[in-house]
Amino acid sequence: MPDPARSGRALGPDADGDRPGRRSGARDRSGHGQGRNLFQEQLSVEGSYVWRYDASDLSQRRGEAVTTLGQGWTEPPGTPAVGLAYLAAFKATGRPLFMDMAKATARALLRTQLESGGWQALLEFDPVARAAWCYRADAGTGRPDCEAIEGNKLRNVTNIDDNISQASLTFLIRLDSELRGEWGDLRKAAMFGLEGLLEMQYPNGSWPVRSDFKIPDALTNSAWRARYPAEWSRTYVEPAGEFYITNDHVVRDTIRMFLLAADTYREPAYLATARRAGDFLLAARLPESQPGWAQTYNPDLEPIWGRKFEPPAIAAYETASSIEALLELYAATGERRYLEGIDPPARWLEQSRLPEGDWARFYELETNRPLYFDADYQITHDGGEAPDHYSFRGSFGIPSVLERYRQAADGEVLAGQADVSPVPSDADVEAITGALDDQGRWVEDGLIHSGSFVRNLAALASFAAAEKGVSLPDYIRPVRHKLDF
């Protein structure tokens, strides 16, 4: 059993600022408040965060790209992921410190919400550089009208790739719920963002990865059911025109966000939006004998190339995330068509497991042979020379997804409803608290990782709540798969 000073009271300073658990002048291993204060006071830019920081020079910082001291990052484990961890800590302890941190993080997102409703990966706070962006907060402040801004083609483009806008809205919705709508600007931003993503949805239920306008119905004449292409090129063909994707969990993450919004605000339009996306997934599932999902489709719902290392194929990872989305729709609606739509792809995943116990990312259309790429990005069936920048093989969380499906199919639980934060073991808590350095930081190979901070803070929050006999919502679940970035 961990020392209480390092477990139930391990979530930072008491209200009077004293550090819990300090004994005989020894270094306080429970000093997570110190680590978190450092995180906000020394690492935050206007309430925003990036992915990682050089522990010896905190000015050296980056998200997916290097950032300046006037920039933040939205893609998890950036700004919204940190905000969700702060919110978990507040729910576990009730300490105003954590609510103040969560509010500061929300202000960063309110200041960088685009007029199209969502966010880009990069958040700009430099007063001069901000003028190149169509930030909703800056409208009417002397900045040129959005249409008049030149030199930035992304100036008003909502991005839903990599959980950028979905995670941001998820955090704002969670915080708005906790505050019971009392922060009017926060509620308005959440409503505005949800409306923007609702209007972006294609009539067939899919979404473009990024957009700055409402999608006209006339643009979309999608097939009703996925099919195999008559032929496909073994060399890269850049997708042109309109296309639909499941890659990077775009559909799952957006469904998950709209289900949260529907549950929070009791707005039927949000649930209807999630249902339409579920209909798209059911339509985009390929026929037997490969009833899984591709990453990218043309308007005929035929698999096509995405990027040069993403061929027309059945994708194991995206099949798993599509199953997750259907499970959560089943949990929210009780409609068995979502559950019944999972059985064929679940069986396909079981049958497609490699002898070593994991999965290839891609399986060749109709033959079901694993597909890889060599160092020159030529398709091959040999994974030995695959580039290491992409997950061409792995477990992809598939075993846990299949287990959740089996539970739902057996009637044990409506999968997705048990949105409860996992409680770490005593040994896990000891490891987390013991990993702090003398400055109260989690440092790995000379770097401070936001993902580790989010994971550790949420775990300690769950542990502290459990000590009180309380189950904590799994606030970081929507971003958990991104915490190792």
CSV table of C-alpha atoms in Angstrom, one decimal:
chain,number,residue,atom,x,y,z
A,1,MET,CA,0.0,0.0,0.0
A,2,PRO,CA,1.5,3.4,-1.0
A,3,ASP,CA,2.2,5.9,1.7
A,4,PRO,CA,-1.0,8.0,2.0
A,5,ALA,CA,1.2,11.1,1.5
A,6,ARG,CA,2.1,9.7,-1.9
A,7,SER,CA,-1.3,8.4,-2.9
A,8,GLY,CA,-4.6,9.8,-1.7
A,9,ARG,CA,-2.9,13.2,-1.0
A,10,ALA,CA,-0.5,13.0,-3.9
A,11,LEU,CA,-2.3,15.5,-6.0
A,12,GLY,CA,-0.4,18.6,-5.1
A,13,PRO,CA,-0.5,21.4,-2.5
A,14,ASP,CA,-3.3,21.9,0.0
A,15,ALA,CA,-5.3,25.0,-0.2
A,16,ASP,CA,-2.9,26.9,2.0
A,17,GLY,CA,0.0,25.9,-0.3
A,18,ASP,CA,1.7,23.5,2.1
A,19,ARG,CA,3.0,20.4,0.5
A,20,PRO,CA,1.4,17.2,1.8
A,21,GLY,CA,3.6,14.4,2.9
A,22,ARG,CA,6.8,16.3,3.6
A,23,ARG,CA,8.6,14.5,6.4
A,24,SER,CA,11.9,15.4,8.1
A,25,GLY,CA,13.0,17.7,5.3
A,26,ALA,CA,13.1,14.8,2.9
A,27,ARG,CA,12.3,15.5,-0.8
A,28,ASP,CA,8.6,15.3,-1.2
A,29,ARG,CA,7.8,12.4,-3.6
A,30,SER,CA,4.2,13.4,-3.5
A,31,GLY,CA,5.0,16.8,-4.9
A,32,HIS,CA,2.9,16.6,-8.0
A,33,GLY,CA,1.5,20.1,-7.3
A,34,GLN,CA,5.1,21.3,-7.8
A,35,GLY,CA,5.3,19.5,-11.1
A,36,ARG,CA,2.0,20.7,-12.2
A,37,ASN,CA,2.7,24.3,-11.2
A,38,LEU,CA,5.9,24.1,-13.2
A,39,PHE,CA,3.9,22.7,-16.1
A,40,GLN,CA,1.6,25.7,-16.1
A,41,GLU,CA,3.9,28.5,-15.0
A,42,GLN,CA,7.0,27.6,-17.0
A,43,LEU,CA,5.7,25.6,-19.9
A,44,SER,CA,2.4,27.1,-20.8
A,45,VAL,CA,2.0,29.8,-23.4
A,46,GLU,CA,-1.2,31.8,-22.7
A,47,GLY,CA,-2.7,28.6,-21.3
A,48,SER,CA,-1.6,26.4,-24.2
A,49,TYR,CA,0.9,23.5,-24.4
A,50,VAL,CA,2.9,21.6,-27.0
A,51,TRP,CA,4.1,17.9,-27.1
A,52,ARG,CA,7.5,18.1,-25.5
A,53,TYR,CA,10.1,20.4,-24.0
A,54,ASP,CA,13.8,20.2,-23.5
A,55,ALA,CA,14.2,19.9,-19.7
A,56,SER,CA,17.5,21.8,-19.8
A,57,ASP,CA,16.2,24.6,-22.0
A,58,LEU,CA,12.5,25.1,-21.8
A,59,SER,CA,12.5,27.4,-24.8
A,60,GLN,CA,13.2,24.4,-27.0
A,61,ARG,CA,9.7,23.0,-27.6
A,62,ARG,CA,7.7,21.3,-30.3
A,63,GLY,CA,4.5,19.8,-31.3
A,64,GLU,CA,4.6,17.9,-34.5
A,65,ALA,CA,6.8,20.8,-35.6
A,66,VAL,CA,9.1,23.1,-33.7
A,67,THR,CA,7.2,25.9,-32.1
A,68,THR,CA,8.1,29.4,-30.9
A,69,LEU,CA,7.6,30.9,-27.5
A,70,GLY,CA,4.4,32.4,-28.8
A,71,GLN,CA,2.7,29.2,-30.0
A,72,GLY,CA,0.9,26.2,-28.7
A,73,TRP,CA,-0.4,22.9,-30.2
A,74,THR,CA,-3.9,21.4,-30.2
A,75,GLU,CA,-3.3,17.9,-31.5
A,76,PRO,CA,-3.1,15.6,-28.4
A,77,PRO,CA,-1.1,15.3,-26.2
A,78,GLY,CA,-1.1,19.1,-26.6
A,79,THR,CA,-3.5,21.7,-25.2
A,80,PRO,CA,-6.9,20.0,-24.9
A,81,ALA,CA,-5.3,16.8,-23.5
A,82,VAL,CA,-3.6,18.8,-20.7
A,83,GLY,CA,-6.9,20.5,-20.0
A,84,LEU,CA,-8.7,17.2,-19.6
A,85,ALA,CA,-6.1,16.0,-17.1
A,86,TYR,CA,-6.5,19.2,-15.1
A,87,LEU,CA,-10.2,18.7,-15.1
A,88,ALA,CA,-9.8,15.1,-13.9
A,89,ALA,CA,-7.6,16.4,-11.0
A,90,PHE,CA,-10.2,18.9,-10.1
A,91,LYS,CA,-12.9,16.3,-10.0
A,92,ALA,CA,-10.8,14.0,-7.8
A,93,THR,CA,-9.8,16.7,-5.3
A,94,GLY,CA,-12.1,19.7,-5.6
A,95,ARG,CA,-9.1,22.0,-5.4
A,96,PRO,CA,-9.6,25.4,-7.1
A,97,LEU,CA,-6.0,25.2,-8.3
A,98,PHE,CA,-6.9,22.6,-10.9
A,99,MET,CA,-10.0,24.4,-12.0
A,100,ASP,CA,-8.0,27.6,-12.5
A,101,MET,CA,-5.5,25.6,-14.6
A,102,ALA,CA,-8.4,24.1,-16.7
A,103,LYS,CA,-9.9,27.5,-17.2
A,104,ALA,CA,-6.6,29.0,-18.4
A,105,THR,CA,-6.3,26.1,-20.9
A,106,ALA,CA,-9.8,26.7,-22.1
A,107,ARG,CA,-9.1,30.4,-22.6
A,108,ALA,CA,-6.2,29.4,-24.9
A,109,LEU,CA,-8.7,27.5,-27.1
A,110,LEU,CA,-11.3,30.3,-27.0
A,111,ARG,CA,-8.7,32.7,-28.3
A,112,THR,CA,-7.7,30.4,-31.2
A,113,GLN,CA,-11.0,29.1,-32.3
A,114,LEU,CA,-11.4,29.8,-36.0
A,115,GLU,CA,-14.4,31.5,-37.6
A,116,SER,CA,-15.2,28.2,-39.2
A,117,GLY,CA,-15.8,26.7,-35.8
A,118,GLY,CA,-12.7,24.5,-35.2
A,119,TRP,CA,-9.0,24.7,-34.8
A,120,GLN,CA,-5.8,24.1,-36.6
A,121,ALA,CA,-2.9,22.1,-35.1
A,122,LEU,CA,-0.9,25.3,-34.5
A,123,LEU,CA,-2.1,27.9,-32.0
A,124,GLU,CA,-0.7,31.4,-32.5
A,125,PHE,CA,-0.6,34.0,-29.7
A,126,ASP,CA,2.0,36.4,-31.0
A,127,PRO,CA,0.1,39.7,-31.6
A,128,VAL,CA,1.6,40.2,-35.1
A,129,ALA,CA,1.5,36.6,-36.3
A,130,ARG,CA,-2.1,36.2,-35.1
A,131,ALA,CA,-3.3,38.6,-37.8
A,132,ALA,CA,-2.7,35.9,-40.4
A,133,TRP,CA,-5.4,33.8,-38.8
A,134,CYS,CA,-9.2,34.1,-38.8
A,135,TYR,CA,-9.5,33.7,-35.1
A,136,ARG,CA,-13.1,34.3,-33.9
A,137,ALA,CA,-11.9,36.2,-30.8
A,138,ASP,CA,-10.1,38.8,-33.0
A,139,ALA,CA,-13.1,39.6,-35.3
A,140,GLY,CA,-14.0,43.2,-35.0
A,141,THR,CA,-10.7,44.2,-33.4
A,142,GLY,CA,-9.1,45.8,-36.4
A,143,ARG,CA,-7.9,42.6,-38.0
A,144,PRO,CA,-8.8,42.4,-41.7
A,145,ASP,CA,-11.9,40.5,-42.6
A,146,CYS,CA,-11.1,36.8,-43.0
A,147,GLU,CA,-11.6,36.8,-46.8
A,148,ALA,CA,-9.0,39.7,-47.1
A,149,ILE,CA,-6.2,37.8,-45.3
A,150,GLU,CA,-3.5,36.7,-47.8
A,151,GLY,CA,-0.6,34.3,-47.6
A,152,ASN,CA,-2.2,31.7,-45.3
A,153,LYS,CA,-4.3,29.2,-47.1
A,154,LEU,CA,-5.1,27.5,-43.7
A,155,ARG,CA,-6.3,30.8,-42.1
A,156,ASN,CA,-9.9,29.6,-41.5
A,157,VAL,CA,-9.6,25.8,-42.1
A,158,THR,CA,-11.1,23.6,-39.4
A,159,ASN,CA,-9.0,20.5,-39.1
A,160,ILE,CA,-10.5,17.2,-37.7
A,161,ASP,CA,-7.4,15.1,-38.6
A,162,ASP,CA,-5.6,13.6,-35.6
A,163,ASN,CA,-8.3,14.6,-33.1
A,164,ILE,CA,-7.4,18.3,-33.4
A,165,SER,CA,-10.9,19.9,-33.3
A,166,GLN,CA,-12.7,17.0,-31.7
A,167,ALA,CA,-10.4,16.9,-28.6
A,168,SER,CA,-10.6,20.7,-28.3
A,169,LEU,CA,-14.4,20.6,-28.3
A,170,THR,CA,-14.5,17.6,-26.0
A,171,PHE,CA,-12.5,19.5,-23.4
A,172,LEU,CA,-14.7,22.6,-23.7
A,173,ILE,CA,-17.8,20.5,-23.4
A,174,ARG,CA,-16.6,18.7,-20.3
A,175,LEU,CA,-15.6,22.0,-18.7
A,176,ASP,CA,-18.8,23.6,-19.6
A,177,SER,CA,-20.7,20.8,-18.1
A,178,GLU,CA,-18.7,21.0,-14.9
A,179,LEU,CA,-19.4,24.8,-14.7
A,180,ARG,CA,-23.1,24.2,-15.5
A,181,GLY,CA,-23.0,26.8,-18.4
A,182,GLU,CA,-22.1,29.7,-16.1
A,183,TRP,CA,-19.1,30.8,-18.3
A,184,GLY,CA,-21.1,32.2,-21.1
A,185,ASP,CA,-18.3,32.6,-23.6
A,186,LEU,CA,-17.3,28.9,-23.0
A,187,ARG,CA,-20.8,27.7,-23.8
A,188,LYS,CA,-21.0,29.9,-26.9
A,189,ALA,CA,-17.6,28.5,-28.2
A,190,ALA,CA,-18.7,24.9,-27.7
A,191,MET,CA,-22.0,25.5,-29.4
A,192,PHE,CA,-20.3,27.4,-32.3
A,193,GLY,CA,-17.8,24.6,-32.8
A,194,LEU,CA,-20.4,21.9,-32.7
A,195,GLU,CA,-22.5,23.7,-35.3
A,196,GLY,CA,-19.4,24.1,-37.5
A,197,LEU,CA,-18.6,20.4,-37.5
A,198,LEU,CA,-22.3,19.5,-37.9
A,199,GLU,CA,-22.4,21.7,-41.1
A,200,MET,CA,-19.1,20.1,-42.4
A,201,GLN,CA,-20.7,16.6,-42.5
A,202,TYR,CA,-21.2,15.1,-45.9
A,203,PRO,CA,-24.8,13.9,-46.6
A,204,ASN,CA,-23.5,10.3,-46.5
A,205,GLY,CA,-22.4,10.8,-42.9
A,206,SER,CA,-18.6,11.2,-43.5
A,207,TRP,CA,-16.5,14.3,-43.0
A,208,PRO,CA,-13.8,16.0,-44.9
A,209,VAL,CA,-10.5,16.0,-43.0
A,210,ARG,CA,-10.5,19.8,-43.2
A,211,SER,CA,-12.8,22.5,-44.4
A,212,ASP,CA,-13.7,26.2,-44.0
A,213,PHE,CA,-17.2,26.1,-45.5
A,214,LYS,CA,-20.4,24.2,-45.3
A,215,ILE,CA,-20.4,21.2,-47.6
A,216,PRO,CA,-23.1,21.7,-50.3
A,217,ASP,CA,-25.2,18.7,-50.9
A,218,ALA,CA,-24.6,18.9,-54.6
A,219,LEU,CA,-21.0,18.0,-54.1
A,220,THR,CA,-21.8,14.5,-52.8
A,221,ASN,CA,-23.3,11.7,-54.7
A,222,SER,CA,-21.9,8.8,-52.8
A,223,ALA,CA,-22.5,5.1,-53.4
A,224,TRP,CA,-24.8,3.2,-50.9
A,225,ARG,CA,-22.4,0.3,-50.3
A,226,ALA,CA,-18.7,-0.2,-50.4
A,227,ARG,CA,-17.3,-2.4,-53.2
A,228,TYR,CA,-13.9,-3.6,-54.5
A,229,PRO,CA,-12.4,-1.6,-57.4
A,230,ALA,CA,-12.2,-3.5,-60.7
A,231,GLU,CA,-8.4,-2.8,-60.5
A,232,TRP,CA,-6.0,-0.7,-58.5
A,233,SER,CA,-2.5,0.7,-59.2
A,234,ARG,CA,0.4,-0.8,-57.3
A,235,THR,CA,2.1,2.6,-57.6
A,236,TYR,CA,1.0,5.7,-55.8
A,237,VAL,CA,-2.0,7.7,-57.2
A,238,GLU,CA,-2.7,10.9,-55.4
A,239,PRO,CA,-6.4,11.1,-54.4
A,240,ALA,CA,-8.3,13.8,-56.4
A,241,GLY,CA,-11.6,15.4,-55.9
A,242,GLU,CA,-13.9,14.3,-53.1
A,243,PHE,CA,-12.9,11.3,-51.0
A,244,TYR,CA,-13.8,9.9,-47.6
A,245,ILE,CA,-11.5,8.6,-44.9
A,246,THR,CA,-11.5,6.6,-41.7
A,247,ASN,CA,-7.8,7.1,-41.3
A,248,ASP,CA,-6.4,8.4,-38.0
A,249,HIS,CA,-9.8,7.6,-36.3
A,250,VAL,CA,-11.5,10.7,-37.9
A,251,VAL,CA,-14.9,9.2,-37.9
A,252,ARG,CA,-14.6,7.5,-34.5
A,253,ASP,CA,-13.3,10.6,-32.8
A,254,THR,CA,-16.0,12.8,-34.3
A,255,ILE,CA,-18.8,10.3,-33.4
A,256,ARG,CA,-17.5,10.1,-29.8
A,257,MET,CA,-17.5,13.9,-29.5
A,258,PHE,CA,-21.0,14.3,-30.8
A,259,LEU,CA,-22.3,11.5,-28.5
A,260,LEU,CA,-20.7,13.4,-25.6
A,261,ALA,CA,-22.4,16.6,-26.8
A,262,ALA,CA,-25.8,14.8,-27.2
A,263,ASP,CA,-25.5,13.5,-23.7
A,264,THR,CA,-24.4,16.8,-22.2
A,265,TYR,CA,-26.8,19.2,-24.0
A,266,ARG,CA,-29.7,16.8,-24.8
A,267,GLU,CA,-29.7,18.1,-28.3
A,268,PRO,CA,-31.3,15.6,-30.8
A,269,ALA,CA,-29.3,17.1,-33.7
A,270,TYR,CA,-26.0,15.9,-32.2
A,271,LEU,CA,-27.2,12.4,-31.8
A,272,ALA,CA,-28.6,12.5,-35.3
A,273,THR,CA,-25.2,13.6,-36.6
A,274,ALA,CA,-23.5,10.7,-34.8
A,275,ARG,CA,-26.1,8.3,-36.3
A,276,ARG,CA,-25.4,9.5,-39.8
A,277,ALA,CA,-21.7,8.8,-39.3
A,278,GLY,CA,-22.6,5.3,-38.1
A,279,ASP,CA,-24.6,4.8,-41.2
A,280,PHE,CA,-21.5,5.8,-43.2
A,281,LEU,CA,-19.4,3.2,-41.4
A,282,LEU,CA,-22.0,0.5,-42.1
A,283,ALA,CA,-22.0,1.4,-45.7
A,284,ALA,CA,-18.3,1.7,-46.0
A,285,ARG,CA,-17.6,-1.8,-44.7
A,286,LEU,CA,-16.3,-4.0,-47.5
A,287,PRO,CA,-18.1,-7.1,-48.6
A,288,GLU,CA,-17.2,-10.7,-47.6
A,289,SER,CA,-14.7,-12.2,-47.4
A,290,GLN,CA,-13.0,-9.0,-46.1
A,291,PRO,CA,-15.7,-7.2,-44.2
A,292,GLY,CA,-13.4,-4.5,-42.8
A,293,TRP,CA,-12.7,-0.9,-43.5
A,294,ALA,CA,-10.3,0.8,-45.8
A,295,GLN,CA,-8.6,4.1,-44.9
A,296,THR,CA,-9.6,6.1,-47.9
A,297,TYR,CA,-12.6,5.8,-50.4
A,298,ASN,CA,-13.7,7.5,-53.6
A,299,PRO,CA,-17.4,8.5,-54.1
A,300,ASP,CA,-18.1,5.0,-55.3
A,301,LEU,CA,-17.0,3.8,-51.9
A,302,GLU,CA,-14.1,1.9,-53.5
A,303,PRO,CA,-10.8,1.9,-51.6
A,304,ILE,CA,-8.2,4.2,-53.0
A,305,TRP,CA,-4.7,5.5,-52.2
A,306,GLY,CA,-4.3,7.9,-49.3
A,307,ARG,CA,-0.6,8.9,-48.9
A,308,LYS,CA,2.2,7.2,-50.7
A,309,PHE,CA,2.5,4.6,-47.9
A,310,GLU,CA,-1.3,4.1,-47.5
A,311,PRO,CA,-2.5,1.8,-50.4
A,312,PRO,CA,-6.1,0.7,-51.3
A,313,ALA,CA,-6.4,-2.1,-48.8
A,314,ILE,CA,-8.3,-3.3,-45.8
A,315,ALA,CA,-6.8,-1.6,-42.7
A,316,ALA,CA,-6.7,-3.5,-39.4
A,317,TYR,CA,-6.2,-0.4,-37.3
A,318,GLU,CA,-9.0,1.5,-38.9
A,319,THR,CA,-11.3,-1.6,-38.7
A,320,ALA,CA,-10.7,-1.7,-35.0
A,321,SER,CA,-11.5,2.0,-34.5
A,322,SER,CA,-14.7,1.7,-36.7
A,323,ILE,CA,-15.8,-1.2,-34.4
A,324,GLU,CA,-15.2,1.1,-31.4
A,325,ALA,CA,-17.4,3.8,-33.0
A,326,LEU,CA,-20.2,1.3,-33.7
A,327,LEU,CA,-20.0,0.0,-30.1
A,328,GLU,CA,-20.4,3.5,-28.7
A,329,LEU,CA,-23.3,4.1,-31.0
A,330,TYR,CA,-24.9,0.9,-29.8
A,331,ALA,CA,-24.3,2.0,-26.2
A,332,ALA,CA,-25.9,5.4,-26.8
A,333,THR,CA,-28.9,4.3,-28.8
A,334,GLY,CA,-29.5,0.6,-28.1
A,335,GLU,CA,-29.9,0.0,-31.8
A,336,ARG,CA,-28.8,-3.5,-32.5
A,337,ARG,CA,-27.9,-2.8,-36.2
A,338,TYR,CA,-24.7,-1.2,-34.9
A,339,LEU,CA,-23.9,-4.3,-32.9
A,340,GLU,CA,-24.8,-6.7,-35.6
A,341,GLY,CA,-22.7,-4.7,-38.1
A,342,ILE,CA,-19.6,-5.6,-36.0
A,343,ASP,CA,-19.7,-9.3,-36.1
A,344,PRO,CA,-18.3,-9.8,-39.6
A,345,PRO,CA,-15.3,-7.4,-39.2
A,346,ALA,CA,-14.6,-8.9,-35.7
A,347,ARG,CA,-14.4,-12.3,-37.3
A,348,TRP,CA,-12.2,-11.0,-40.1
A,349,LEU,CA,-9.8,-9.5,-37.5
A,350,GLU,CA,-9.6,-12.8,-35.7
A,351,GLN,CA,-8.9,-14.7,-38.9
A,352,SER,CA,-6.3,-12.2,-40.1
A,353,ARG,CA,-4.1,-12.3,-37.1
A,354,LEU,CA,-0.5,-13.0,-38.0
A,355,PRO,CA,1.3,-16.1,-36.6
A,356,GLU,CA,3.2,-13.9,-34.2
A,357,GLY,CA,0.0,-12.7,-32.7
A,358,ASP,CA,-0.3,-9.2,-34.1
A,359,TRP,CA,-1.7,-7.7,-37.3
A,360,ALA,CA,-0.5,-6.0,-40.4
A,361,ARG,CA,-1.8,-2.5,-40.9
A,362,PHE,CA,-2.8,-3.3,-44.5
A,363,TYR,CA,-4.3,-6.5,-46.1
A,364,GLU,CA,-4.4,-6.8,-49.9
A,365,LEU,CA,-7.8,-6.5,-51.4
A,366,GLU,CA,-9.5,-9.8,-52.1
A,367,THR,CA,-6.3,-11.9,-51.4
A,368,ASN,CA,-6.0,-10.8,-47.8
A,369,ARG,CA,-2.2,-11.0,-47.9
A,370,PRO,CA,-0.4,-8.6,-45.6
A,371,LEU,CA,0.9,-5.5,-47.5
A,372,TYR,CA,4.0,-3.6,-46.5
A,373,PHE,CA,6.4,-1.1,-48.2
A,374,ASP,CA,10.1,-1.3,-48.7
A,375,ALA,CA,12.6,1.6,-48.1
A,376,ASP,CA,11.7,3.0,-51.6
A,377,TYR,CA,8.0,2.9,-50.9
A,378,GLN,CA,7.3,0.0,-53.2
A,379,ILE,CA,4.6,-2.4,-52.2
A,380,THR,CA,5.8,-5.7,-50.9
A,381,HIS,CA,4.6,-8.7,-49.0
A,382,ASP,CA,7.7,-8.7,-46.9
A,383,GLY,CA,7.6,-6.4,-43.8
A,384,GLY,CA,11.3,-6.7,-43.1
A,385,GLU,CA,12.3,-3.4,-44.7
A,386,ALA,CA,9.3,-1.3,-43.9
A,387,PRO,CA,10.0,2.3,-43.0
A,388,ASP,CA,10.0,3.0,-39.3
A,389,HIS,CA,8.0,6.3,-39.4
A,390,TYR,CA,4.7,4.5,-39.7
A,391,SER,CA,3.0,1.6,-37.9
A,392,PHE,CA,2.9,-1.0,-40.6
A,393,ARG,CA,2.4,-3.8,-38.0
A,394,GLY,CA,1.2,-4.0,-34.4
A,395,SER,CA,-1.5,-5.0,-32.0
A,396,PHE,CA,-3.3,-1.6,-32.5
A,397,GLY,CA,-5.4,-2.2,-29.4
A,398,ILE,CA,-7.3,-4.8,-31.3
A,399,PRO,CA,-7.5,-7.4,-28.5
A,400,SER,CA,-9.2,-5.0,-26.1
A,401,VAL,CA,-11.7,-3.9,-28.8
A,402,LEU,CA,-12.6,-7.4,-29.6
A,403,GLU,CA,-13.1,-8.1,-25.9
A,404,ARG,CA,-15.4,-5.2,-25.6
A,405,TYR,CA,-17.4,-6.4,-28.5
A,406,ARG,CA,-17.7,-9.9,-27.0
A,407,GLN,CA,-19.0,-8.4,-23.8
A,408,ALA,CA,-21.6,-6.4,-25.6
A,409,ALA,CA,-22.6,-9.3,-27.8
A,410,ASP,CA,-23.0,-11.4,-24.6
A,411,GLY,CA,-25.2,-8.8,-23.0
A,412,GLU,CA,-22.7,-8.2,-20.2
A,413,VAL,CA,-22.5,-4.5,-20.6
A,414,LEU,CA,-23.5,-1.9,-23.2
A,415,ALA,CA,-20.0,-1.3,-24.4
A,416,GLY,CA,-19.0,2.4,-24.1
A,417,GLN,CA,-21.2,3.2,-21.2
A,418,ALA,CA,-18.6,2.2,-18.7
A,419,ASP,CA,-16.7,5.4,-19.1
A,420,VAL,CA,-14.8,5.0,-15.9
A,421,SER,CA,-11.2,6.0,-15.5
A,422,PRO,CA,-9.0,2.9,-14.8
A,423,VAL,CA,-7.5,2.9,-11.3
A,424,PRO,CA,-3.8,2.4,-11.1
A,425,SER,CA,-2.3,-0.2,-8.7
A,426,ASP,CA,-0.4,0.7,-5.6
A,427,ALA,CA,2.8,-0.2,-7.5
A,428,ASP,CA,1.8,2.0,-10.4
A,429,VAL,CA,1.3,5.0,-8.1
A,430,GLU,CA,4.7,4.3,-6.4
A,431,ALA,CA,6.3,4.2,-9.8
A,432,ILE,CA,4.7,7.5,-10.9
A,433,THR,CA,5.5,9.4,-7.8
A,434,GLY,CA,9.0,7.9,-7.7
A,435,ALA,CA,9.8,9.1,-11.2
A,436,LEU,CA,9.7,12.8,-10.2
A,437,ASP,CA,13.0,14.5,-10.4
A,438,ASP,CA,14.3,17.0,-7.7
A,439,GLN,CA,12.3,19.8,-9.4
A,440,GLY,CA,9.1,17.9,-9.3
A,441,ARG,CA,9.2,17.0,-13.0
A,442,TRP,CA,8.7,13.8,-15.0
A,443,VAL,CA,11.8,13.9,-17.3
A,444,GLU,CA,12.5,11.2,-19.8
A,445,ASP,CA,15.8,11.2,-21.8
A,446,GLY,CA,16.2,14.9,-21.1
A,447,LEU,CA,12.6,15.7,-22.3
A,448,ILE,CA,9.4,16.7,-20.5
A,449,HIS,CA,6.6,15.0,-22.4
A,450,SER,CA,3.1,16.4,-22.2
A,451,GLY,CA,1.7,12.9,-22.8
A,452,SER,CA,3.5,11.5,-19.8
A,453,PHE,CA,2.2,14.4,-17.7
A,454,VAL,CA,-1.4,13.9,-18.8
A,455,ARG,CA,-1.2,10.1,-18.2
A,456,ASN,CA,0.4,10.4,-14.8
A,457,LEU,CA,-1.9,13.2,-13.6
A,458,ALA,CA,-5.0,11.4,-14.7
A,459,ALA,CA,-3.8,8.2,-13.1
A,460,LEU,CA,-3.2,9.9,-9.7
A,461,ALA,CA,-6.5,11.6,-10.0
A,462,SER,CA,-8.2,8.3,-10.5
A,463,PHE,CA,-6.3,6.8,-7.6
A,464,ALA,CA,-7.2,9.7,-5.3
A,465,ALA,CA,-10.9,9.4,-6.3
A,466,ALA,CA,-10.9,5.7,-5.7
A,467,GLU,CA,-9.5,6.2,-2.1
A,468,LYS,CA,-12.7,8.3,-1.5
A,469,GLY,CA,-14.8,5.5,-2.9
A,470,VAL,CA,-15.6,7.5,-6.0
A,471,SER,CA,-15.4,6.4,-9.6
A,472,LEU,CA,-13.9,9.1,-11.9
A,473,PRO,CA,-15.0,9.6,-15.5
A,474,ASP,CA,-12.3,8.6,-17.9
A,475,TYR,CA,-11.6,12.2,-19.0
A,476,ILE,CA,-8.5,11.4,-21.1
A,477,ARG,CA,-10.0,8.4,-22.9
A,478,PRO,CA,-10.5,10.4,-26.1
A,479,VAL,CA,-6.8,11.3,-26.2
A,480,ARG,CA,-5.3,8.2,-24.6
A,481,HIS,CA,-4.1,6.7,-27.9
A,482,LYS,CA,-2.1,9.9,-28.6
A,483,LEU,CA,-0.2,10.2,-25.4
A,484,ASP,CA,3.0,8.6,-26.7
A,485,PHE,CA,3.5,11.3,-29.3
